Coordinates of C-alpha atoms and ligand atoms in Angstrom, one line a residue:
M1 CA -17.9 19.8 67.3
A2 CA -19.1 16.5 65.8
L3 CA -17.1 17.3 62.9
E4 CA -13.8 17.9 64.5
A5 CA -14.3 14.5 66.7
E6 CA -15.0 12.7 63.3
T7 CA -12.3 13.9 61.7
K8 CA -10.1 12.8 64.2
R9 CA -11.4 9.6 64.3
I10 CA -10.8 9.2 60.5
V11 CA -7.4 10.5 60.9
S12 CA -6.5 8.0 63.1
L13 CA -7.6 5.4 60.9
F14 CA -4.8 6.5 58.7
E15 CA -1.7 6.4 61.6
L16 CA 1.3 4.1 61.7
S17 CA 3.1 4.0 64.5
D18 CA 6.5 3.3 65.0
D19 CA 6.3 -0.3 66.5
W20 CA 4.2 -0.8 63.1
L21 CA 6.7 0.6 60.9
N22 CA 9.4 -2.0 62.4
K23 CA 7.2 -4.9 62.0
A24 CA 6.6 -3.8 58.4
V25 CA 10.3 -3.6 57.5
R26 CA 10.8 -7.2 58.9
E27 CA 7.5 -8.5 56.7
Y28 CA 9.1 -6.7 53.7
H29 CA 12.9 -8.6 54.1
S30 CA 11.3 -11.8 54.7
Q31 CA 9.3 -11.3 51.4
A32 CA 11.7 -9.8 49.5
D33 CA 13.9 -12.9 50.5
E34 CA 11.0 -15.2 49.4
G35 CA 11.3 -13.4 45.7
L36 CA 14.8 -13.8 45.7
R37 CA 14.4 -17.5 46.0
S38 CA 11.7 -18.2 43.9
E39 CA 9.3 -17.1 41.2
G40 CA 5.3 -16.5 41.9
T41 CA 5.8 -14.7 45.3
S42 CA 4.4 -11.4 45.8
L43 CA 7.2 -9.5 45.4
S44 CA 8.8 -10.5 41.8
Q45 CA 12.1 -9.5 42.3
I46 CA 13.0 -9.6 38.5
P47 CA 16.5 -10.0 37.5
T48 CA 17.5 -7.8 34.9
Y49 CA 20.8 -8.6 33.6
V50 CA 22.3 -5.1 34.4
T51 CA 24.7 -5.8 36.1
A52 CA 26.9 -2.5 36.4
L53 CA 26.1 0.9 36.9
P54 CA 26.8 4.3 34.8
N55 CA 29.9 6.2 35.7
G56 CA 29.6 9.4 34.2
K57 CA 31.6 9.2 30.9
E58 CA 29.5 7.8 28.5
K59 CA 28.4 9.9 25.2
G60 CA 26.2 10.3 22.7
V61 CA 22.5 11.2 21.2
Y62 CA 19.6 8.8 21.8
L63 CA 16.1 8.7 21.8
A64 CA 13.9 7.7 24.9
V65 CA 10.1 7.4 25.5
D66 CA 8.3 6.4 28.6
L67 CA 4.8 5.1 28.9
G68 CA 4.5 6.1 32.8
G69 CA 0.9 5.8 34.2
T70 CA -0.5 9.2 33.5
N71 CA 1.8 10.8 30.7
F72 CA 3.9 9.5 27.6
R73 CA 7.0 11.2 27.3
V74 CA 9.2 11.4 24.2
C75 CA 12.6 12.4 24.3
S76 CA 16.3 13.1 23.0
V77 CA 19.3 13.1 25.4
R78 CA 22.8 14.5 25.0
L79 CA 25.0 12.8 27.2
N80 CA 28.3 14.8 27.8
G81 CA 30.3 12.3 29.0
D82 CA 31.0 14.7 32.2
S83 CA 28.0 13.6 34.2
T84 CA 25.8 16.0 32.5
F85 CA 23.1 15.5 29.6
K86 CA 20.9 18.0 27.6
L87 CA 17.1 16.6 27.5
T88 CA 14.6 18.0 25.0
Y89 CA 11.1 16.3 25.4
N90 CA 7.2 16.6 24.7
K91 CA 5.3 15.4 27.1
V92 CA 1.0 14.4 26.3
A93 CA -1.4 12.7 28.6
V94 CA -2.6 9.4 27.5
P95 CA -5.9 9.1 26.0
K96 CA -8.3 7.8 28.5
E97 CA -9.9 5.3 25.8
L98 CA -6.4 4.0 24.9
M99 CA -5.8 2.5 28.4
T100 CA -8.7 0.3 27.4
A101 CA -8.8 0.1 23.9
E102 CA -9.2 -3.5 22.3
K103 CA -6.4 -3.7 20.2
A104 CA -2.5 -3.3 21.3
E105 CA -2.2 -1.4 18.2
H106 CA -4.4 1.0 19.0
L107 CA -2.1 2.0 22.0
F108 CA 1.1 1.8 19.8
G109 CA 0.2 3.2 17.1
F110 CA -0.7 6.7 19.1
L111 CA 2.6 6.1 21.2
A112 CA 4.3 5.8 17.0
K113 CA 2.5 8.9 16.3
Q114 CA 3.8 10.9 19.1
I115 CA 7.3 10.1 18.4
E116 CA 6.6 11.0 14.6
I117 CA 5.5 14.6 16.0
F118 CA 8.6 14.7 18.1
M119 CA 11.4 14.3 15.4
H120 CA 9.4 16.6 13.2
E121 CA 9.6 19.3 15.8
H122 CA 13.1 18.8 17.2
H123 CA 15.4 16.7 15.0
K124 CA 14.0 17.7 11.3
D125 CA 17.5 17.9 10.0
E126 CA 18.9 14.9 11.1
F127 CA 15.3 13.2 10.6
E128 CA 15.5 13.9 6.3
S129 CA 18.8 13.5 6.0
I130 CA 18.6 10.0 7.6
R131 CA 15.8 9.1 5.2
S132 CA 17.6 9.9 2.4
Q133 CA 20.7 7.9 3.4
T134 CA 20.9 4.5 1.4
N135 CA 22.6 2.8 4.1
K136 CA 20.2 3.4 6.8
D137 CA 21.1 1.0 9.3
E138 CA 24.1 3.1 10.0
E139 CA 22.3 6.4 10.6
I140 CA 19.3 5.1 12.4
F141 CA 18.3 6.6 15.7
H142 CA 18.2 4.4 18.7
L143 CA 15.5 4.6 21.0
G144 CA 15.4 3.7 24.9
F145 CA 12.2 2.2 25.5
T146 CA 10.9 2.8 29.5
F147 CA 7.7 0.9 30.1
S148 CA 6.7 1.0 33.6
Y149 CA 4.3 -2.4 33.7
P150 CA 5.6 -6.1 34.8
V151 CA 7.4 -7.4 31.8
K152 CA 9.2 -10.8 31.6
Q153 CA 12.5 -9.4 30.1
L154 CA 14.1 -11.7 27.5
A155 CA 16.6 -9.3 26.0
I156 CA 18.1 -6.2 26.3
N157 CA 15.5 -5.3 23.8
K158 CA 12.6 -7.9 24.2
G159 CA 9.9 -8.6 27.2
T160 CA 7.2 -9.9 27.1
L161 CA 4.1 -7.9 29.3
I162 CA 3.1 -9.9 32.3
R163 CA 0.0 -7.8 33.3
W164 CA -1.1 -4.2 33.0
T165 CA -1.4 -1.7 36.1
K166 CA -2.5 1.5 37.0
G167 CA -5.8 1.5 34.8
F168 CA -4.7 0.1 31.9
D169 CA -6.5 -2.9 30.4
I170 CA -5.7 -4.4 26.9
P171 CA -5.6 -8.2 27.2
D172 CA -4.6 -8.2 23.8
A173 CA -0.8 -6.7 24.2
I174 CA -0.6 -9.2 27.1
G175 CA 1.8 -12.2 26.7
K176 CA 3.4 -9.9 23.2
D177 CA 6.6 -8.4 23.0
V178 CA 6.2 -4.4 23.7
C179 CA 9.3 -3.8 21.9
V180 CA 8.1 -5.3 18.5
L181 CA 4.8 -3.8 19.2
L182 CA 6.0 -0.2 19.3
Q183 CA 8.5 -1.0 16.3
T184 CA 5.7 -2.3 13.9
E185 CA 4.0 0.6 14.5
L186 CA 7.3 3.0 13.9
D187 CA 7.9 1.0 10.7
K188 CA 4.5 1.5 9.8
L189 CA 5.1 5.5 9.9
H190 CA 8.9 4.8 8.3
L191 CA 10.6 6.3 11.0
P192 CA 14.5 5.8 11.2
V193 CA 14.1 4.7 14.8
R194 CA 15.0 1.1 16.1
V195 CA 13.8 0.1 19.4
A196 CA 17.1 -0.9 21.1
A197 CA 16.5 -1.3 24.5
L198 CA 13.1 -2.0 26.9
V199 CA 13.9 -0.5 30.3
N200 CA 12.0 -0.5 33.8
D201 CA 11.7 3.3 34.9
T202 CA 13.0 2.1 38.4
V203 CA 16.3 1.0 36.3
G204 CA 16.2 3.6 34.8
T205 CA 16.1 6.2 37.4
L206 CA 18.9 4.2 39.2
L207 CA 21.2 4.3 36.1
A208 CA 20.2 8.0 35.6
R209 CA 21.2 8.9 38.9
S210 CA 24.0 6.8 38.8
Y211 CA 25.3 8.9 35.5
T212 CA 24.8 12.3 37.3
A213 CA 26.3 11.2 40.2
G214 CA 29.5 10.3 38.6
E215 CA 32.0 8.0 39.7
G216 CA 32.1 6.8 43.2
G217 CA 28.4 7.8 43.5
H218 CA 27.6 3.8 44.1
T219 CA 23.4 4.7 43.8
L220 CA 21.5 2.0 45.7
L221 CA 18.2 2.2 44.6
G222 CA 15.9 3.9 42.0
A223 CA 12.6 4.3 43.2
I224 CA 8.9 5.5 41.6
F225 CA 6.6 7.3 43.5
G226 CA 4.2 8.9 40.6
T227 CA 1.2 7.1 39.4
G228 CA 2.5 4.1 40.4
T229 CA 4.8 3.1 42.8
N230 CA 8.2 0.8 42.3
G231 CA 11.9 0.4 43.2
A232 CA 14.8 -1.2 41.2
Y233 CA 17.9 -1.7 43.6
I234 CA 21.5 -3.4 43.1
E235 CA 21.4 -7.0 44.5
K236 CA 24.8 -9.3 45.2
L237 CA 24.3 -12.0 42.8
S238 CA 25.3 -14.7 45.6
N239 CA 22.1 -13.4 47.1
I240 CA 19.7 -14.5 44.2
K241 CA 19.3 -17.5 44.9
K242 CA 16.7 -18.6 41.6
P243 CA 18.0 -19.5 38.9
I244 CA 18.5 -16.7 36.5
E245 CA 18.1 -18.4 32.7
G246 CA 20.1 -17.0 29.9
E247 CA 23.5 -15.2 30.1
Y248 CA 25.1 -12.2 31.7
D249 CA 28.3 -11.0 33.0
D250 CA 29.1 -11.8 36.5
S251 CA 32.1 -9.9 36.6
T252 CA 30.5 -7.3 39.2
G253 CA 29.1 -9.9 41.3
E254 CA 25.9 -7.5 41.4
M255 CA 22.8 -7.3 39.4
I256 CA 19.9 -4.7 39.4
I257 CA 16.6 -5.9 40.7
N258 CA 13.5 -4.4 39.7
T259 CA 11.4 -5.5 42.6
E260 CA 7.9 -4.9 41.8
W261 CA 7.2 -3.6 45.1
G262 CA 4.1 -2.4 44.0
S263 CA 3.1 -6.1 44.9
F264 CA 4.7 -6.1 48.6
D265 CA 2.0 -7.8 50.8
N266 CA -0.7 -9.0 48.2
Q267 CA -1.6 -11.3 51.2
L268 CA -2.6 -8.6 53.7
N269 CA -0.3 -9.9 56.3
I270 CA 0.2 -6.6 57.7
L271 CA -1.0 -3.6 55.2
P272 CA -3.4 -1.2 57.2
S273 CA -6.8 -1.6 55.2
T274 CA -9.6 1.2 55.5
T275 CA -13.5 0.1 54.3
W276 CA -11.8 3.1 51.6
D277 CA -8.8 0.7 50.4
S278 CA -10.8 -2.7 50.0
E279 CA -13.5 -0.8 48.0
I280 CA -11.3 0.9 46.0
D281 CA -9.2 -2.3 45.1
K282 CA -12.2 -3.8 44.3
E283 CA -13.4 -1.6 41.6
T284 CA -9.7 -1.4 39.8
V285 CA -8.8 -3.9 37.0
N286 CA -6.4 -6.1 39.1
P287 CA -8.2 -6.3 42.8
G288 CA -6.2 -8.5 45.0
Y289 CA -2.6 -7.2 43.1
H290 CA -0.7 -3.9 43.5
V291 CA -2.4 -3.5 46.8
F292 CA 0.6 -1.6 48.2
E293 CA 0.7 0.8 45.2
K294 CA -3.3 1.2 46.0
R295 CA -2.3 3.0 49.5
V296 CA 0.5 4.8 48.2
S297 CA 1.0 6.4 44.6
G298 CA -0.4 9.1 43.2
M299 CA -3.6 7.5 41.1
F300 CA -5.3 6.4 44.5
L301 CA -4.6 8.8 46.8
G302 CA -7.1 11.4 45.6
E303 CA -9.3 8.7 45.5
I304 CA -9.0 7.4 49.1
V305 CA -9.4 11.4 50.7
R306 CA -12.2 11.8 48.3
R307 CA -14.4 8.4 49.0
A308 CA -13.5 9.0 53.2
V309 CA -14.8 12.7 52.7
L310 CA -17.9 11.5 50.5
D311 CA -18.5 9.5 53.5
M312 CA -18.7 12.1 56.0
T313 CA -20.8 14.3 54.0
K314 CA -23.3 11.3 53.8
N315 CA -23.4 11.5 57.6
D316 CA -26.6 13.7 58.6
Q317 CA -24.5 14.4 62.3
L318 CA -21.4 16.3 60.4
S319 CA -21.9 19.5 58.7
L320 CA -19.6 18.9 56.2
F321 CA -20.2 20.8 53.2
K322 CA -23.6 21.2 53.9
D323 CA -24.3 25.2 53.6
A324 CA -27.0 27.0 51.3
N325 CA -25.3 26.1 48.3
S326 CA -24.6 22.6 48.9
S327 CA -27.1 21.3 46.5
S328 CA -25.0 22.1 43.9
N329 CA -21.9 20.4 45.0
D330 CA -20.9 17.3 42.5
W331 CA -17.8 16.1 43.8
H332 CA -17.5 13.5 41.5
S333 CA -14.9 10.8 40.6
T334 CA -12.6 11.2 37.8
T335 CA -9.5 9.2 36.9
D336 CA -7.1 10.9 39.1
I337 CA -8.4 13.6 40.9
G338 CA -4.8 13.5 42.8
P339 CA -3.3 16.8 41.7
A340 CA -6.7 18.9 42.7
V341 CA -6.8 17.4 46.3
W342 CA -3.2 17.6 47.2
S343 CA -2.8 22.0 45.8
A344 CA -5.9 22.3 48.2
E345 CA -4.1 20.5 50.6
A346 CA -1.0 22.1 50.1
V347 CA -2.3 25.9 50.8
G348 CA -3.9 28.3 53.5
P349 CA -7.5 28.1 54.2
G350 CA -8.9 30.9 52.1
Q351 CA -7.0 30.0 48.7
R352 CA -8.0 26.1 50.0
R353 CA -11.8 27.0 49.6
H354 CA -11.2 28.6 46.8
E355 CA -9.5 25.4 45.2
L356 CA -12.4 23.3 46.5
E357 CA -14.7 25.1 44.1
G358 CA -12.1 25.5 41.0
T359 CA -11.1 22.2 40.6
L360 CA -13.5 20.3 42.9
D361 CA -17.1 21.9 42.2
I362 CA -17.3 22.3 45.7
Y363 CA -19.1 25.7 46.4
S364 CA -19.8 27.4 50.2
S365 CA -17.3 25.3 51.9
S366 CA -17.2 27.1 55.6
L367 CA -13.4 27.2 57.2
E368 CA -14.3 24.3 59.4
D369 CA -15.0 22.1 56.3
A370 CA -11.7 23.3 54.4
Q371 CA -9.7 22.4 57.9
A372 CA -11.4 18.8 58.0
F373 CA -10.7 18.4 54.5
K374 CA -7.0 19.5 54.8
A375 CA -6.7 17.0 58.2
I376 CA -8.0 13.9 55.9
A377 CA -5.8 14.6 52.5
G378 CA -2.7 14.7 54.9
A379 CA -3.9 12.0 57.1
V380 CA -3.7 10.0 53.4
G381 CA -0.8 11.7 52.4
R382 CA 1.4 10.9 55.5
R383 CA 0.3 7.3 55.4
A384 CA 1.6 6.9 52.2
A385 CA 5.1 8.3 52.8
R386 CA 5.3 6.5 55.9
L387 CA 4.4 3.1 53.6
A388 CA 7.0 4.0 51.3
A389 CA 9.6 4.3 54.0
V390 CA 9.3 0.7 54.4
P391 CA 10.8 -0.9 51.4
I392 CA 13.3 2.0 51.5
A393 CA 14.1 0.6 54.5
A394 CA 14.4 -2.9 54.7
I395 CA 16.6 -2.2 51.2
V396 CA 19.2 0.4 53.0
L397 CA 19.5 -2.7 55.6
Q398 CA 19.7 -5.3 53.9
S399 CA 23.0 -3.7 51.8
G400 CA 25.0 -3.5 54.8
R401 CA 26.1 -0.2 53.6
L402 CA 25.0 1.5 57.0
S403 CA 27.6 -0.5 58.5
D404 CA 30.3 0.3 55.6
A405 CA 32.6 2.8 56.6
N406 CA 33.2 3.6 52.9
S407 CA 29.8 4.2 52.6
S408 CA 29.1 7.6 54.6
I409 CA 26.1 8.3 51.8
I410 CA 23.9 6.1 50.7
D411 CA 22.4 7.4 47.6
I412 CA 19.0 7.0 46.2
G413 CA 17.6 8.1 43.1
V414 CA 13.8 9.0 43.4
D415 CA 11.4 10.1 40.2
G416 CA 7.6 11.0 40.2
S417 CA 5.2 13.6 40.6
L418 CA 4.1 12.5 44.1
A419 CA 7.9 12.4 45.5
E420 CA 8.5 15.8 43.6
Y421 CA 5.5 17.8 44.3
Y422 CA 4.1 16.8 47.5
P423 CA 4.6 18.7 50.0
S424 CA 7.0 17.0 52.7
F425 CA 6.7 13.5 51.2
R426 CA 10.8 13.4 51.2
E427 CA 10.5 14.4 54.8
M428 CA 7.7 12.7 55.9
I429 CA 9.9 9.5 54.4
Y430 CA 13.1 10.9 56.2
E431 CA 11.2 10.9 59.5
A432 CA 9.6 7.3 59.3
L433 CA 13.3 6.4 58.6
A434 CA 14.7 7.4 61.5
A435 CA 12.0 5.3 63.4
V436 CA 13.4 2.1 62.2
D437 CA 15.5 0.0 64.3
G438 CA 19.1 -0.3 62.9
I439 CA 18.8 3.3 60.9
G440 CA 17.9 5.6 63.8
P441 CA 18.3 9.6 63.7
E442 CA 22.3 9.1 62.8
G443 CA 21.6 6.5 60.0
A444 CA 18.3 8.7 58.2
K445 CA 21.0 11.4 58.3
R446 CA 23.5 9.1 55.6
I447 CA 20.7 8.3 53.4
R448 CA 19.9 10.9 50.5
L449 CA 16.5 10.6 48.3
G450 CA 17.8 12.9 45.7
I451 CA 15.2 13.5 42.6
A452 CA 16.4 12.1 39.7
K453 CA 15.1 14.6 37.4
D454 CA 14.2 13.3 34.0
G455 CA 15.7 10.0 35.1
S456 CA 13.8 7.5 33.2
G457 CA 14.6 9.3 30.0
V458 CA 18.5 9.2 30.6
G459 CA 18.2 6.0 32.0
A460 CA 16.8 4.7 28.6
A461 CA 19.5 6.5 27.0
L462 CA 22.1 4.5 29.1
I463 CA 20.5 1.6 28.1
A464 CA 20.2 2.1 24.5
L465 CA 23.6 3.2 24.3
V466 CA 24.5 0.0 25.8
A467 CA 22.6 -1.6 23.2
A468 CA 23.7 0.0 20.3
R469 CA 27.4 -0.6 21.5
M470 CA 26.6 -4.1 21.4
E471 CA 24.9 -4.2 18.2
K472 CA 28.1 -2.3 16.7
N473 CA 30.3 -4.8 18.1
R474 CA 28.5 -7.6 17.4
S475 CA 30.3 -8.6 14.2
V476 CA 33.8 -8.2 15.5
A477 CA 32.7 -10.0 18.7
N478 CA 31.8 -13.0 16.2
A479 CA 35.2 -12.4 14.2
A480 CA 36.9 -12.7 17.5
K481 CA 35.0 -15.4 18.9
R482 CA 36.0 -17.6 15.8
K483 CA 39.6 -16.9 16.2
L484 CA 40.0 -17.5 20.1
D485 CA 41.6 -20.6 19.7
Q486 CA 43.9 -19.2 17.1
V487 CA 45.0 -16.0 17.9
P488 CA 47.2 -14.8 21.1
G489 CA 45.8 -12.6 23.8
G490 CA 47.2 -9.3 22.1
F491 CA 44.9 -9.9 19.5
L492 CA 41.8 -9.6 21.5
D493 CA 43.2 -6.2 23.6
S494 CA 43.1 -4.8 20.2
F495 CA 40.1 -5.5 18.6
T496 CA 38.0 -3.1 20.9
N497 CA 38.3 0.2 22.7
P498 CA 38.6 -0.3 26.3
Q499 CA 36.5 3.0 26.4
Q500 CA 33.9 1.6 24.9
L501 CA 33.3 -1.0 27.4
A502 CA 33.8 1.2 30.4
L503 CA 29.9 0.9 31.3
G504 CA 30.0 -2.3 31.6
V505 CA 26.3 -3.1 31.4
T506 CA 25.5 -6.4 30.2
V507 CA 21.7 -8.1 29.3
L508 CA 20.4 -11.1 28.5
G509 CA 20.5 -11.5 25.1
A510 CA 24.3 -10.2 24.5
L511 CA 25.0 -14.0 23.9
T512 CA 26.7 -12.2 21.1
A513 CA 29.3 -10.6 23.3
V514 CA 31.2 -13.6 24.1
G515 CA 34.3 -12.1 22.6
L516 CA 33.7 -9.2 24.0
W517 CA 33.3 -10.7 27.4
W518 CA 36.9 -11.8 27.3
A519 CA 38.1 -8.8 26.0
R520 CA 36.6 -7.3 28.9
R521 CA 37.6 -9.5 31.1
R522 CA 41.4 -8.7 30.2
N523 CA 41.0 -5.0 30.4
F524 CA 39.5 -5.5 34.0
V525 CA 41.3 -8.3 35.5
Ligands
ADP601 P1 3.7 8.9 35.4 O1 3.5 8.1 36.2 O2 2.7 8.8 34.2 O3 5.1 9.0 35.1 P2 4.0 11.1 37.4 O4 5.2 10.7 37.8 O5 3.9 12.8 36.5 O6 3.5 10.5 36.0 O7 2.5 11.1 38.0 C1 1.5 11.4 37.9 C2 1.0 10.9 39.1 O8 1.3 12.3 40.5 C3 -0.9 11.4 39.6 O9 -1.4 10.1 39.3 C4 -0.8 12.5 40.3 O10 -2.1 12.6 40.8 C5 0.6 12.5 40.9 N1 0.7 14.0 41.1 C6 0.7 14.9 40.0 N2 0.9 16.2 40.8 C7 1.1 16.2 42.1 C8 1.5 17.0 43.4 N3 1.4 18.2 43.1 N4 1.1 16.3 44.6 C9 0.8 15.1 44.4 N5 0.6 14.2 43.6 C10 0.9 14.9 42.2
MG602 MG1 7.0 7.9 35.4

């Protein structure tokens, strides 16, 4: 009985009321607005210089790599030009010691090595033929680099690391251009690969979802719920009040903003805090930062459950996990015990006890133990899903699309193992969205949270495509620029293929594209 009462008490610590949700949505709105006005706010709201979404007609083969928090994925993507794609990929866990390596080159050398292994495994023939070419520039593989850490983007293929998150800590890399770090290691291996573009995984997810949704898809937001959490959405340029340095194409009147919502409410104005949340925060590499992420994402949820349950086992009044064999119980902290916790939560009681033994080294758990465990894990997961609904609701409301008769469906691309595999994660988000004023059950039905499978790979390929085209057209664009004064309009129309420009994605660093920009305007207007 004592166990049941204590379990209830702990579960209640993780509950978030509908009133709280509404207050949090207002708070998000205000912090988001602040981030669009000035630098140095808790929500960074980073302009990405990507000002248009793909329409599904893009074509070509590109390499893409994705450094998440847990895995490194290397893939090649064939965009078929009809909203479909074929993706081949290898996935490896990032060795723990490299996450805190002394030198950046240790980590990036490992990444380059994985790219070499992938090329040998899946593209050996092209690889060899490129190596034997004399004009290497023509036949190089363009690579899109998905890098899901806060970066100050300076060009389509240039960005300096602001800070590490999700357990990485390599001070040597801070302030350095991560594309150069990767390119240097690729060059050491003599690989015919050029880092053509740098993209945040949320932006990649948004682009990938737009590509697969095709024309009329109008995806609003790309969201990640994996090791960490973050979102990128399309915002009106007129709402971005802080200065955006450099050149970009303003013809669409919109730009993708990388919110870095993992840092929402670092000041803890409204976020719930249990003692376990505070303990965990203190032990991370970035205490006081990314506090929203530490309540929502895969890297932290299992650890919250572990600590809550561990405290219960220390309470002599309770009988949790204290049967005959309890002395051999050793519920240790590893980097990420999430998957073990969630699989134990998702299955029936018999299987759950089996999971507790097999993956968490807890023996002789009783049925009551297993039920208490399920309740705590469920409460932590439910709180995460309701928290996850906060930025989604705020961004949907702010977009005005609910009152737009032309947007019957508000499309959102989501990626990350938590969103994909955690039982009912998306259902719990929908339930929370329905409780938000201004959305309600009818509005929630119009919001579609669609898994953007392999989103970051496809998104990175799309950005690499744009970068490669910009590079290819650079000399033509420069020629056009020189002749701009002398030649009448007809020339501009003929020097470039309008389809080449259909994607319309421009990024900082596209200074070279003045000529192109002219041509594009002429094609669009
Ligand atoms: P990355 O963040 O490296 O891109 P993922 O999207 O695969 O990688 O996310 C990994 C995170 O997802 C880990 O923190 C892990 O605990 C969590 N996770 C993996 N499987 C599940 C699951 N079945 N249920 C809930 N969370 C999971
Ligand atoms: Mg990821």
